[in-house]
Amino acid sequence: MPDGLPLIPESAPFDAAERAWLNGWLAAYYGVAQPTAGPAPAEEDFPWHDMSLPLEERLQLAAGRPLEQQLMAAMAQQDCGQCGYLCKTYAAAVSSGAEKSLTRCVPGGKPTARTLKELLETGPAIPVTPVAPAAAPAPPGERAARVMARLEASLPLNREGSLKDTRHTILGLAGTGLTYEVGDALGIQPENDPETVTAIIDCLDADRDMEVDCPDGSRRPLLEALARACDITRPSDEAVEVLASRAPDADESQRLQALAEGYPGAGPADADLLDLLLTFRSARPPVQELISALGALQPRLYSISSSPKMAGEAVHLTVATVRYQTRGRWRGGVASTYLAERVAPGGSVPVFVQPAHDFRLPADDDADIIMIGPGTGVAPFRAFLQERRARGARGRNWLFFGDQRRACDFLYEEELVGFHHDGLLNELELAFSRDQNERIYVQQRMRERARDLWGWIESGARIFVCGAVAMARDVDAALAAIIARQGGLGTGAAKARLAKLASEKRYLRDVY
Ligand code: NAP
């Protein structure tokens, strides 16, 4: 191992096999090929598949590895399942040619799609295990498990004065046969904003009733195709290329081509299809050609925030409604505004359950759990707490929650404070970031309680983190620092301890 890299000392409390694995992990983490080219560690231990690392870093970690693993590094979004595969099986299907679409990764967006394309064009000619199309999971359009849930309520969780609109969404499952467990996510198949769809059809001067073949393989009238089957918020590079090839204005054509190829400064990288049609007025391709080049409208996943033992035949979600203004138009998150604004109470919502891989309560009800979930990250922990109550679990529960302001952003305040008062929550640490001049985040509360946290970890507690990627990255750093200080370890050894906790499924993250 080259100089300067942390190594696990002989004196550290690991056996030889663990030490070898951890040293290999550290080598990979610091961007150096592992000394022995043995088989890759178990699936979820791939360091290049750590969703809290930026894309570039993940690709560096996977450099020199087989194409499938590099493709997986480009996805690296914790097997969320929105594409209909797991990252590993999507990578295998793409590299074998069984799957042609490179735009399925919702969390990865365009950067992932572009990297997949580059890797396929320039990637190593390392033989891959062919994946027969039949062996791959059904693509999203054919996923059989979708059922129609009934929207029972979409209740505001923020109070007056908040900058946010987070909803407690209740979906009825009676008669659907759908079941779930805490830790699972619910997939929502949304519909696009109808005003945007109509504006696109107007720009194209098209007949809304014309039948078109959709990216998901269905054939439908254009209006329905754009509303239900096509990704219009993130037009694929192929769709932008179609616009470029059909723009008679040479300047527009060149700019669109540059945009499709991802040149910085070529145009707004976050342009939706309507933006492009409004900006590039000469680009008016034949409708079918454009529709075929768009990606399929993918489902969105939300962590379930109820226990089936408490919610009966219903499932609860905690949904941040995304709304913002750009280039003179209001935009919204496709699924969050669909749930908050476009489905009336009593209306039907196509859903499926995406089972959690590891993000589950310990089977041992005596095990302690530490839950770190600011903002909507609290969702699975509300479900965990309900479940532990229903099971009469005796293990201790500690929640770190935070949001902007206590007066208006304390999600589920009554319930969580109640859980604390009645003893279900042994510890509740709160970080309201904007109640004072300097931002206070959950990590600060973790540092303040470092000694107790260390005590819980040493006595076998599981650590769960849920929420935004940047938070999870900072919480990871805070945990490593706490372990280093409290455990008297160097930085490398503390990171290795965290990696070991992850490999033992005692440090689990659900990050978006
Ligand atoms: P959030 O914006 O993540 O904020 C929650 C709290 O975390 C705030 O107090 C925030 O402080 C703080 N925070 C910001 N950066 C942090 C960091 N690096 N470390 C620790 N704490 C940090 O809350 P959210 O409402 O859950 O929104 C998360 C985002 O995820 C939204 O954009 C949402 O659209 C998206 N998302 C949500 C869902 C869902 O609704 N279930 C699913 C997928 C994606 P400040 O704001 O004061 O900085």
Coordinates of C-alpha atoms and ligand atoms in Angstrom, one line a residue:
M1 CA 0.0 0.0 0.0
P2 CA 1.5 3.4 -0.9
D3 CA 2.6 5.9 1.7
G4 CA 0.0 8.2 3.2
L5 CA -2.9 5.9 3.1
P6 CA -4.5 4.9 6.4
L7 CA -4.1 1.3 7.3
I8 CA -5.8 -0.7 10.0
P9 CA -3.2 -1.3 12.7
E10 CA -2.6 -4.8 14.0
S11 CA -3.8 -3.7 17.4
A12 CA -7.2 -2.6 16.1
P13 CA -10.1 -4.9 17.2
F14 CA -10.5 -6.7 13.9
D15 CA -9.6 -10.2 12.9
A16 CA -7.2 -10.8 10.0
A17 CA -10.0 -11.2 7.4
E18 CA -11.8 -8.1 8.5
R19 CA -8.5 -6.2 8.5
A20 CA -7.6 -7.3 5.0
W21 CA -11.1 -6.3 3.8
L22 CA -11.0 -3.0 5.5
N23 CA -7.5 -2.2 4.1
G24 CA -8.8 -3.0 0.7
W25 CA -11.8 -0.8 1.2
L26 CA -9.6 2.1 2.3
A27 CA -7.3 1.6 -0.7
A28 CA -10.4 1.8 -3.0
Y29 CA -11.8 4.7 -1.0
Y30 CA -8.5 6.7 -1.5
G31 CA -8.5 5.9 -5.2
V32 CA -5.9 3.2 -5.3
A33 CA -6.3 -0.2 -6.9
Q34 CA -6.6 -3.0 -4.3
P35 CA -3.4 -4.9 -3.9
T36 CA -4.9 -8.2 -4.7
A37 CA -7.3 -8.6 -7.5
G38 CA -9.6 -11.0 -5.6
P39 CA -13.3 -11.2 -6.1
A40 CA -15.3 -8.1 -5.4
P41 CA -16.8 -7.8 -1.9
A42 CA -20.4 -8.5 -1.3
E43 CA -22.9 -6.5 -3.4
E44 CA -23.8 -3.7 -1.0
D45 CA -20.2 -3.2 0.1
F46 CA -19.0 -1.8 -3.2
P47 CA -17.5 1.5 -2.2
W48 CA -18.2 3.0 -5.7
H49 CA -21.8 2.4 -5.0
D50 CA -22.0 4.7 -2.1
M51 CA -24.8 7.2 -2.9
S52 CA -23.4 9.9 -0.7
L53 CA -20.3 10.2 -2.9
P54 CA -20.3 12.5 -5.9
L55 CA -20.5 10.9 -9.3
E56 CA -16.9 11.8 -10.2
E57 CA -15.6 10.2 -7.0
R58 CA -17.6 7.0 -7.5
L59 CA -16.2 6.7 -11.0
Q60 CA -12.7 7.1 -9.7
L61 CA -13.2 4.4 -7.2
A62 CA -14.5 2.1 -9.9
A63 CA -11.8 3.0 -12.4
G64 CA -10.0 0.0 -13.9
R65 CA -12.8 -2.3 -12.9
P66 CA -15.1 -4.3 -15.3
L67 CA -17.5 -2.2 -17.4
E68 CA -20.5 -3.5 -15.4
Q69 CA -19.0 -2.1 -12.2
Q70 CA -18.2 1.2 -13.8
L71 CA -21.7 1.5 -15.1
M72 CA -23.0 0.7 -11.6
A73 CA -20.8 3.5 -10.2
A74 CA -22.5 5.9 -12.6
M75 CA -25.9 4.9 -11.1
A76 CA -25.0 4.4 -7.5
Q77 CA -28.3 5.5 -6.2
Q78 CA -28.8 2.7 -3.7
D79 CA -30.9 0.4 -5.8
C80 CA -34.0 2.6 -5.5
G81 CA -35.7 0.4 -8.1
Q82 CA -37.4 3.3 -10.0
C83 CA -35.9 2.1 -13.2
G84 CA -37.4 -1.4 -12.8
Y85 CA -34.0 -2.9 -12.0
L86 CA -31.4 -2.9 -9.2
C87 CA -28.3 -0.9 -10.1
K88 CA -26.3 -4.1 -10.6
T89 CA -28.9 -5.8 -12.8
Y90 CA -29.5 -2.5 -14.8
A91 CA -25.7 -2.3 -15.3
A92 CA -25.6 -5.9 -16.4
A93 CA -28.5 -5.5 -18.8
V94 CA -27.0 -2.3 -20.3
S95 CA -23.5 -3.8 -20.7
S96 CA -24.9 -6.9 -22.3
G97 CA -27.1 -4.9 -24.7
A98 CA -30.3 -6.5 -23.4
E99 CA -31.4 -3.0 -22.2
K100 CA -31.1 -0.2 -24.7
S101 CA -32.4 2.7 -22.7
L102 CA -29.7 4.7 -20.8
T103 CA -32.1 7.2 -19.3
R104 CA -33.9 5.0 -16.8
C105 CA -32.0 6.3 -13.7
V106 CA -34.3 8.9 -12.1
P107 CA -32.1 10.0 -9.2
G108 CA -29.0 10.0 -11.5
G109 CA -30.7 12.2 -14.1
K110 CA -28.7 13.4 -17.2
P111 CA -25.3 13.1 -15.7
T112 CA -25.8 9.4 -15.2
A113 CA -27.3 8.9 -18.6
R114 CA -24.4 10.7 -20.2
T115 CA -21.8 8.8 -18.2
L116 CA -23.5 5.5 -19.2
K117 CA -23.3 6.5 -22.8
E118 CA -19.6 7.5 -22.5
L119 CA -18.7 4.3 -20.7
L120 CA -20.4 2.2 -23.4
E121 CA -18.6 4.1 -26.1
T122 CA -15.2 4.2 -24.5
G123 CA -15.3 1.7 -21.7
P124 CA -13.0 -1.3 -21.3
A125 CA -13.5 -4.3 -23.5
I126 CA -13.8 -6.6 -20.5
P127 CA -16.1 -9.5 -21.1
V128 CA -19.3 -9.3 -19.2
T129 CA -21.8 -11.9 -18.2
P130 CA -24.6 -11.6 -20.8
V131 CA -28.0 -11.0 -19.2
A132 CA -30.8 -12.5 -21.3
P133 CA -33.7 -10.0 -21.6
A134 CA -36.0 -12.6 -20.0
A135 CA -33.8 -12.7 -16.9
A136 CA -34.0 -8.9 -16.4
P137 CA -36.9 -7.5 -14.4
A138 CA -39.8 -6.2 -16.5
P139 CA -39.3 -2.6 -17.5
P140 CA -41.4 0.0 -15.6
G141 CA -44.2 0.2 -18.2
E142 CA -44.8 -3.5 -17.8
R143 CA -44.4 -3.8 -14.1
A144 CA -47.3 -5.8 -13.0
A145 CA -47.4 -4.8 -9.4
R146 CA -49.1 -1.5 -9.9
V147 CA -52.5 -1.1 -8.2
M148 CA -54.8 1.8 -7.9
A149 CA -54.7 3.3 -4.4
R150 CA -57.2 5.9 -3.2
L151 CA -56.0 9.3 -2.2
E152 CA -57.7 9.8 1.2
A153 CA -55.9 13.0 2.3
S154 CA -53.0 15.3 1.6
L155 CA -52.6 17.3 4.8
P156 CA -50.2 20.1 5.4
L157 CA -47.5 19.3 7.9
N158 CA -46.0 22.8 8.0
R159 CA -47.7 25.7 9.7
E160 CA -48.3 29.3 8.7
G161 CA -45.1 31.2 8.0
S162 CA -43.2 28.2 6.7
L163 CA -41.2 28.3 3.4
K164 CA -42.1 24.7 2.8
D165 CA -45.2 22.7 1.9
T166 CA -44.7 19.2 3.2
R167 CA -47.7 16.9 3.1
H168 CA -48.9 14.0 5.1
T169 CA -50.3 11.9 2.3
I170 CA -52.7 9.1 3.1
L171 CA -53.5 6.5 0.5
G172 CA -56.1 3.8 1.0
L173 CA -55.2 0.3 0.0
A174 CA -58.5 -1.4 0.7
G175 CA -59.2 -4.0 -2.0
T176 CA -55.8 -3.6 -3.7
G177 CA -54.2 -6.6 -2.0
L178 CA -51.1 -4.5 -1.5
T179 CA -49.0 -5.1 1.7
Y180 CA -45.9 -3.4 2.9
E181 CA -43.4 -3.4 5.8
V182 CA -41.8 -0.5 7.5
G183 CA -38.6 0.5 5.7
D184 CA -40.3 -0.1 2.3
A185 CA -40.9 2.7 -0.2
L186 CA -44.1 3.4 -2.2
G187 CA -43.7 3.9 -6.0
I188 CA -46.1 6.5 -7.4
Q189 CA -46.7 6.6 -11.2
P190 CA -47.4 10.3 -11.6
E191 CA -48.9 12.4 -14.4
N192 CA -47.3 15.5 -15.9
D193 CA -48.8 18.9 -15.4
P194 CA -51.7 19.3 -17.9
E195 CA -51.0 22.9 -18.7
T196 CA -47.4 22.1 -19.7
V197 CA -48.7 19.2 -21.8
T198 CA -51.2 21.4 -23.6
A199 CA -48.5 24.1 -24.2
I200 CA -46.2 21.5 -25.8
I201 CA -49.0 20.3 -28.1
D202 CA -49.7 23.9 -29.1
C203 CA -46.0 24.6 -29.8
L204 CA -45.9 21.5 -32.0
D205 CA -49.2 22.5 -33.7
A206 CA -50.2 18.9 -33.3
D207 CA -53.5 17.1 -33.0
R208 CA -54.0 16.1 -29.4
D209 CA -55.9 13.0 -30.4
M210 CA -53.4 11.6 -32.9
E211 CA -52.3 8.1 -31.8
V212 CA -48.5 7.8 -31.0
D213 CA -46.2 5.0 -30.0
C214 CA -44.9 5.8 -26.5
P215 CA -41.4 5.3 -25.0
D216 CA -43.0 2.7 -22.6
G217 CA -44.2 0.6 -25.5
S218 CA -47.9 1.7 -25.3
R219 CA -49.9 3.4 -28.0
R220 CA -52.1 6.3 -27.0
P221 CA -53.5 9.6 -28.1
L222 CA -50.8 12.3 -28.0
L223 CA -52.4 14.2 -25.0
E224 CA -52.4 11.1 -22.9
A225 CA -48.9 10.1 -24.1
L226 CA -47.4 13.4 -23.0
A227 CA -49.4 13.4 -19.7
R228 CA -48.7 9.8 -18.6
A229 CA -46.0 8.1 -20.6
C230 CA -43.2 10.6 -21.5
D231 CA -40.6 12.4 -19.5
I232 CA -41.1 16.0 -20.5
T233 CA -39.3 17.6 -17.5
R234 CA -35.9 16.1 -18.4
P235 CA -35.8 15.6 -22.1
S236 CA -33.3 13.0 -23.1
D237 CA -30.2 13.9 -25.1
E238 CA -31.7 11.8 -27.9
A239 CA -34.8 14.1 -27.9
V240 CA -32.6 17.2 -27.9
E241 CA -30.7 15.7 -30.9
V242 CA -34.0 15.2 -32.7
L243 CA -34.8 18.8 -32.1
A244 CA -31.3 19.8 -33.4
S245 CA -31.7 17.7 -36.5
R246 CA -35.1 19.2 -37.3
A247 CA -34.2 22.9 -36.7
P248 CA -33.8 24.7 -40.0
D249 CA -32.2 27.7 -38.3
A250 CA -28.5 26.8 -38.3
D251 CA -27.7 28.7 -35.1
E252 CA -30.5 27.0 -33.2
S253 CA -29.5 23.6 -34.6
Q254 CA -25.9 24.1 -33.4
R255 CA -26.9 25.3 -30.0
L256 CA -29.3 22.3 -29.5
Q257 CA -26.6 19.9 -30.7
A258 CA -24.2 21.4 -28.2
L259 CA -26.8 21.1 -25.5
A260 CA -27.4 17.4 -26.4
E261 CA -23.7 16.8 -26.1
G262 CA -23.6 18.5 -22.7
Y263 CA -21.3 21.4 -23.5
P264 CA -21.2 23.8 -20.5
G265 CA -22.8 27.1 -21.5
A266 CA -24.7 25.7 -24.4
G267 CA -28.0 26.4 -22.7
P268 CA -29.8 25.7 -19.4
A269 CA -29.0 22.1 -18.4
D270 CA -32.3 22.0 -16.5
A271 CA -34.5 23.0 -19.5
D272 CA -37.7 21.0 -19.8
L273 CA -39.2 20.2 -23.2
L274 CA -41.5 23.2 -23.2
D275 CA -38.4 25.5 -22.5
L276 CA -36.7 24.0 -25.5
L277 CA -39.7 24.4 -27.8
L278 CA -40.2 28.0 -26.6
T279 CA -36.5 28.9 -27.0
F280 CA -35.8 27.1 -30.3
R281 CA -38.7 28.2 -32.4
S282 CA -37.5 26.6 -35.6
A283 CA -37.2 23.1 -34.0
R284 CA -40.4 21.4 -34.8
P285 CA -39.8 17.7 -35.5
P286 CA -42.4 15.2 -36.6
V287 CA -44.4 14.4 -33.5
Q288 CA -43.8 10.7 -33.5
E289 CA -40.0 11.2 -34.0
L290 CA -39.9 13.4 -30.9
I291 CA -42.1 11.2 -28.8
S292 CA -40.0 8.1 -29.6
A293 CA -36.8 9.9 -28.5
L294 CA -38.2 11.0 -25.1
G295 CA -37.6 8.9 -22.0
A296 CA -40.4 7.1 -20.3
L297 CA -42.1 8.8 -17.4
Q298 CA -40.6 7.0 -14.4
P299 CA -42.3 6.4 -11.1
R300 CA -41.1 8.3 -8.1
L301 CA -40.4 6.6 -4.8
Y302 CA -41.3 7.8 -1.3
S303 CA -40.3 6.3 2.0
I304 CA -43.4 4.9 3.7
S305 CA -44.1 6.8 7.0
S306 CA -46.6 4.4 8.6
S307 CA -46.6 1.0 10.1
P308 CA -49.2 -1.3 8.6
K309 CA -49.9 -2.4 12.2
M310 CA -51.1 1.1 13.0
A311 CA -52.4 2.4 9.6
G312 CA -54.7 -0.5 8.8
E313 CA -55.4 -0.7 5.1
A314 CA -53.6 2.5 4.3
V315 CA -50.1 3.8 3.6
H316 CA -48.8 7.1 4.8
L317 CA -46.1 9.2 3.0
T318 CA -44.3 12.4 3.9
V319 CA -44.0 14.4 0.7
A320 CA -42.2 17.7 0.2
T321 CA -44.1 19.5 -2.5
V322 CA -41.5 20.9 -4.9
R323 CA -42.4 24.2 -6.5
Y324 CA -40.0 26.8 -7.9
Q325 CA -39.9 29.5 -10.5
T326 CA -37.4 29.5 -13.4
R327 CA -37.2 31.4 -16.6
G328 CA -40.6 33.0 -15.9
R329 CA -42.5 29.8 -15.4
W330 CA -43.6 28.0 -12.3
R331 CA -42.3 24.4 -12.2
G332 CA -43.2 21.6 -9.9
G333 CA -41.9 18.2 -8.9
V334 CA -43.9 15.8 -11.1
A335 CA -45.1 13.4 -8.4
S336 CA -45.2 15.8 -5.4
T337 CA -47.5 18.3 -7.2
Y338 CA -49.5 15.5 -8.7
L339 CA -50.3 14.2 -5.2
A340 CA -50.7 17.7 -3.7
E341 CA -52.7 19.4 -6.5
R342 CA -53.8 17.2 -9.3
V343 CA -55.4 14.2 -7.6
A344 CA -58.6 15.1 -5.8
P345 CA -59.5 13.4 -2.5
G346 CA -61.0 10.0 -3.4
G347 CA -59.1 9.9 -6.7
S348 CA -57.0 7.0 -7.8
V349 CA -53.2 6.8 -7.8
P350 CA -51.2 4.0 -9.5
V351 CA -48.8 2.7 -6.9
F352 CA -46.5 -0.2 -6.1
V353 CA -44.4 -1.2 -3.1
Q354 CA -40.6 -1.1 -3.5
P355 CA -39.3 -3.4 -0.8
A356 CA -36.3 -2.2 1.2
H357 CA -33.1 -4.2 0.8
D358 CA -31.5 -3.6 4.2
F359 CA -33.2 -0.5 5.6
R360 CA -35.3 -2.5 8.0
L361 CA -35.9 -2.5 11.7
P362 CA -33.7 -5.2 13.4
A363 CA -35.6 -8.4 13.9
D364 CA -34.3 -8.3 17.5
D365 CA -36.8 -6.1 19.4
D366 CA -34.2 -5.6 22.1
A367 CA -31.7 -3.9 19.8
D368 CA -31.3 -0.2 20.2
I369 CA -31.7 2.1 17.1
I370 CA -30.4 5.6 16.4
M371 CA -32.4 7.4 13.7
I372 CA -31.1 10.5 12.0
G373 CA -33.7 12.0 9.7
P374 CA -34.1 15.8 9.2
G375 CA -36.9 17.1 7.0
T376 CA -38.8 14.4 5.1
G377 CA -36.1 12.0 6.2
V378 CA -38.2 11.5 9.3
A379 CA -40.7 9.5 7.2
P380 CA -39.4 5.9 7.8
F381 CA -38.6 6.7 11.4
R382 CA -42.2 7.6 12.2
A383 CA -43.0 4.2 10.7
F384 CA -40.3 2.5 12.7
L385 CA -41.6 4.0 15.9
Q386 CA -45.2 3.1 15.2
E387 CA -44.0 -0.5 14.5
R388 CA -41.9 -0.7 17.6
R389 CA -44.8 0.5 19.7
A390 CA -47.1 -2.1 18.1
R391 CA -44.6 -4.9 18.6
G392 CA -43.9 -3.8 22.2
A393 CA -40.2 -3.7 21.3
R394 CA -38.0 -3.1 24.3
G395 CA -34.9 -1.8 22.4
R396 CA -34.1 1.9 23.0
N397 CA -35.0 4.5 20.3
W398 CA -33.1 7.7 19.6
L399 CA -34.3 10.2 17.0
F400 CA -32.3 13.2 15.6
F401 CA -34.8 15.4 13.7
G402 CA -34.3 18.9 12.3
D403 CA -35.9 21.4 10.0
Q404 CA -35.9 25.1 9.4
R405 CA -38.1 26.6 12.2
R406 CA -39.6 25.0 15.2
A407 CA -42.8 27.1 15.1
C408 CA -43.8 26.0 11.6
D409 CA -41.6 23.1 10.4
F410 CA -41.6 20.6 13.3
L411 CA -43.2 17.7 11.3
Y412 CA -45.3 15.4 13.3
E413 CA -44.5 17.5 16.4
E414 CA -47.4 16.2 18.5
E415 CA -46.8 12.6 17.8
L416 CA -43.0 12.7 18.2
V417 CA -43.2 14.8 21.4
G418 CA -45.8 12.4 22.6
F419 CA -43.5 9.4 21.9
H420 CA -40.8 11.2 23.9
H421 CA -43.0 11.9 26.8
D422 CA -44.4 8.4 27.0
G423 CA -40.9 6.8 26.7
L424 CA -41.1 5.2 23.3
L425 CA -38.5 7.7 22.2
N426 CA -35.7 7.5 24.8
E427 CA -34.0 10.4 23.2
L428 CA -35.2 13.1 20.9
E429 CA -32.6 15.7 19.7
L430 CA -33.9 18.6 17.6
A431 CA -32.0 21.0 15.4
F432 CA -34.0 23.9 13.9
S433 CA -31.6 25.4 11.5
R434 CA -33.1 28.9 11.1
D435 CA -34.3 29.7 14.6
Q436 CA -31.0 31.5 15.2
N437 CA -28.4 33.4 13.2
E438 CA -26.1 30.5 12.5
R439 CA -27.4 27.3 10.9
I440 CA -27.7 24.5 13.4
Y441 CA -28.0 21.0 11.9
V442 CA -28.5 17.5 13.3
Q443 CA -24.7 16.9 13.2
Q444 CA -24.2 19.6 15.8
R445 CA -26.6 17.8 18.1
M446 CA -24.8 14.5 17.4
R447 CA -21.5 16.1 18.4
E448 CA -23.0 17.5 21.6
R449 CA -24.2 14.0 22.5
A450 CA -21.0 12.3 21.2
R451 CA -20.2 10.3 24.3
D452 CA -23.7 8.9 24.6
L453 CA -23.9 8.1 20.9
W454 CA -20.6 6.3 21.2
G455 CA -22.0 4.3 24.2
W456 CA -25.0 3.3 22.2
I457 CA -22.9 2.3 19.2
E458 CA -20.5 0.3 21.3
S459 CA -23.4 -1.6 22.9
G460 CA -24.7 -2.7 19.4
A461 CA -27.1 0.0 18.3
R462 CA -28.1 0.2 14.6
I463 CA -27.7 3.6 13.0
F464 CA -30.2 4.7 10.3
V465 CA -29.9 7.9 8.2
C466 CA -32.6 9.1 5.9
G467 CA -32.9 12.3 3.9
A468 CA -31.0 14.5 1.4
V469 CA -27.6 13.4 0.0
A470 CA -25.7 16.5 1.3
M471 CA -27.0 15.9 4.8
A472 CA -26.1 12.2 4.7
R473 CA -22.6 13.1 3.6
D474 CA -22.1 15.5 6.4
V475 CA -23.7 13.2 9.0
D476 CA -21.3 10.5 7.7
A477 CA -18.3 12.8 8.4
A478 CA -19.7 13.7 11.8
L479 CA -20.1 10.1 12.7
A480 CA -16.6 9.3 11.6
A481 CA -15.3 12.2 13.7
I482 CA -17.3 11.1 16.8
I483 CA -16.0 7.5 16.4
A484 CA -12.4 8.8 16.0
R485 CA -12.6 11.0 19.1
Q486 CA -14.6 8.8 21.4
G487 CA -12.9 5.6 20.3
G488 CA -9.4 7.1 20.3
L489 CA -8.9 6.1 16.6
G490 CA -7.2 7.8 13.7
T491 CA -9.3 9.2 10.9
G492 CA -8.7 6.2 8.7
A493 CA -9.5 3.7 11.3
A494 CA -12.7 5.6 12.3
K495 CA -13.8 5.5 8.7
A496 CA -13.0 1.9 8.5
R497 CA -15.1 1.3 11.6
L498 CA -18.0 3.0 10.0
A499 CA -17.5 0.9 6.9
K500 CA -17.5 -2.2 9.0
L501 CA -20.7 -1.1 10.7
A502 CA -22.2 -0.6 7.2
S503 CA -20.9 -4.1 6.1
E504 CA -22.6 -5.6 9.1
K505 CA -25.8 -3.7 8.2
R506 CA -25.6 -1.7 11.4
Y507 CA -25.2 1.6 9.6
L508 CA -27.9 1.9 7.0
R509 CA -28.9 4.8 4.8
D510 CA -31.9 5.8 2.6
V511 CA -30.7 8.9 0.8
Y512 CA -32.2 11.0 -2.0
Ligands
NAP1 P1 -34.3 19.5 3.7 O1 -34.3 20.6 2.7 O2 -33.3 18.5 3.6 O3 -34.1 20.3 5.1 C1 -34.3 19.7 6.4 C2 -33.4 20.3 7.4 O4 -32.0 19.9 7.1 C3 -33.4 21.8 7.3 O5 -33.3 22.3 8.6 C4 -32.1 22.1 6.5 O6 -31.6 23.4 6.9 C5 -31.2 21.1 7.1 N1 -30.0 20.8 6.2 C6 -29.7 21.4 5.0 N2 -28.5 21.0 4.7 C7 -28.0 20.1 5.6 C8 -26.8 19.4 5.8 N3 -25.9 19.4 4.9 N4 -26.7 18.6 6.9 C9 -27.7 18.6 7.8 N5 -28.8 19.3 7.7 C10 -29.0 20.0 6.6 O7 -35.7 18.9 3.9 P2 -36.8 18.2 3.0 O8 -38.0 19.1 3.2 O9 -36.8 16.8 3.4 O10 -36.3 18.4 1.5 C11 -35.4 17.5 1.0 C12 -35.3 17.5 -0.5 O11 -35.4 16.2 -1.0 C13 -36.4 18.4 -1.2 O12 -35.8 19.1 -2.2 C14 -37.3 17.3 -1.7 O13 -37.9 17.7 -2.9 C15 -36.4 16.1 -2.0 N6 -37.1 14.8 -1.9 C16 -38.1 14.7 -1.0 C17 -38.7 13.5 -1.0 C18 -39.9 13.3 -0.1 O14 -40.7 14.3 0.0 N7 -40.1 12.2 0.6 C19 -38.3 12.4 -1.8 C20 -37.2 12.6 -2.7 C21 -36.6 13.8 -2.7 P3 -31.6 24.7 6.0 O15 -32.7 24.5 5.0 O16 -31.9 25.8 6.9 O17 -30.3 24.8 5.3

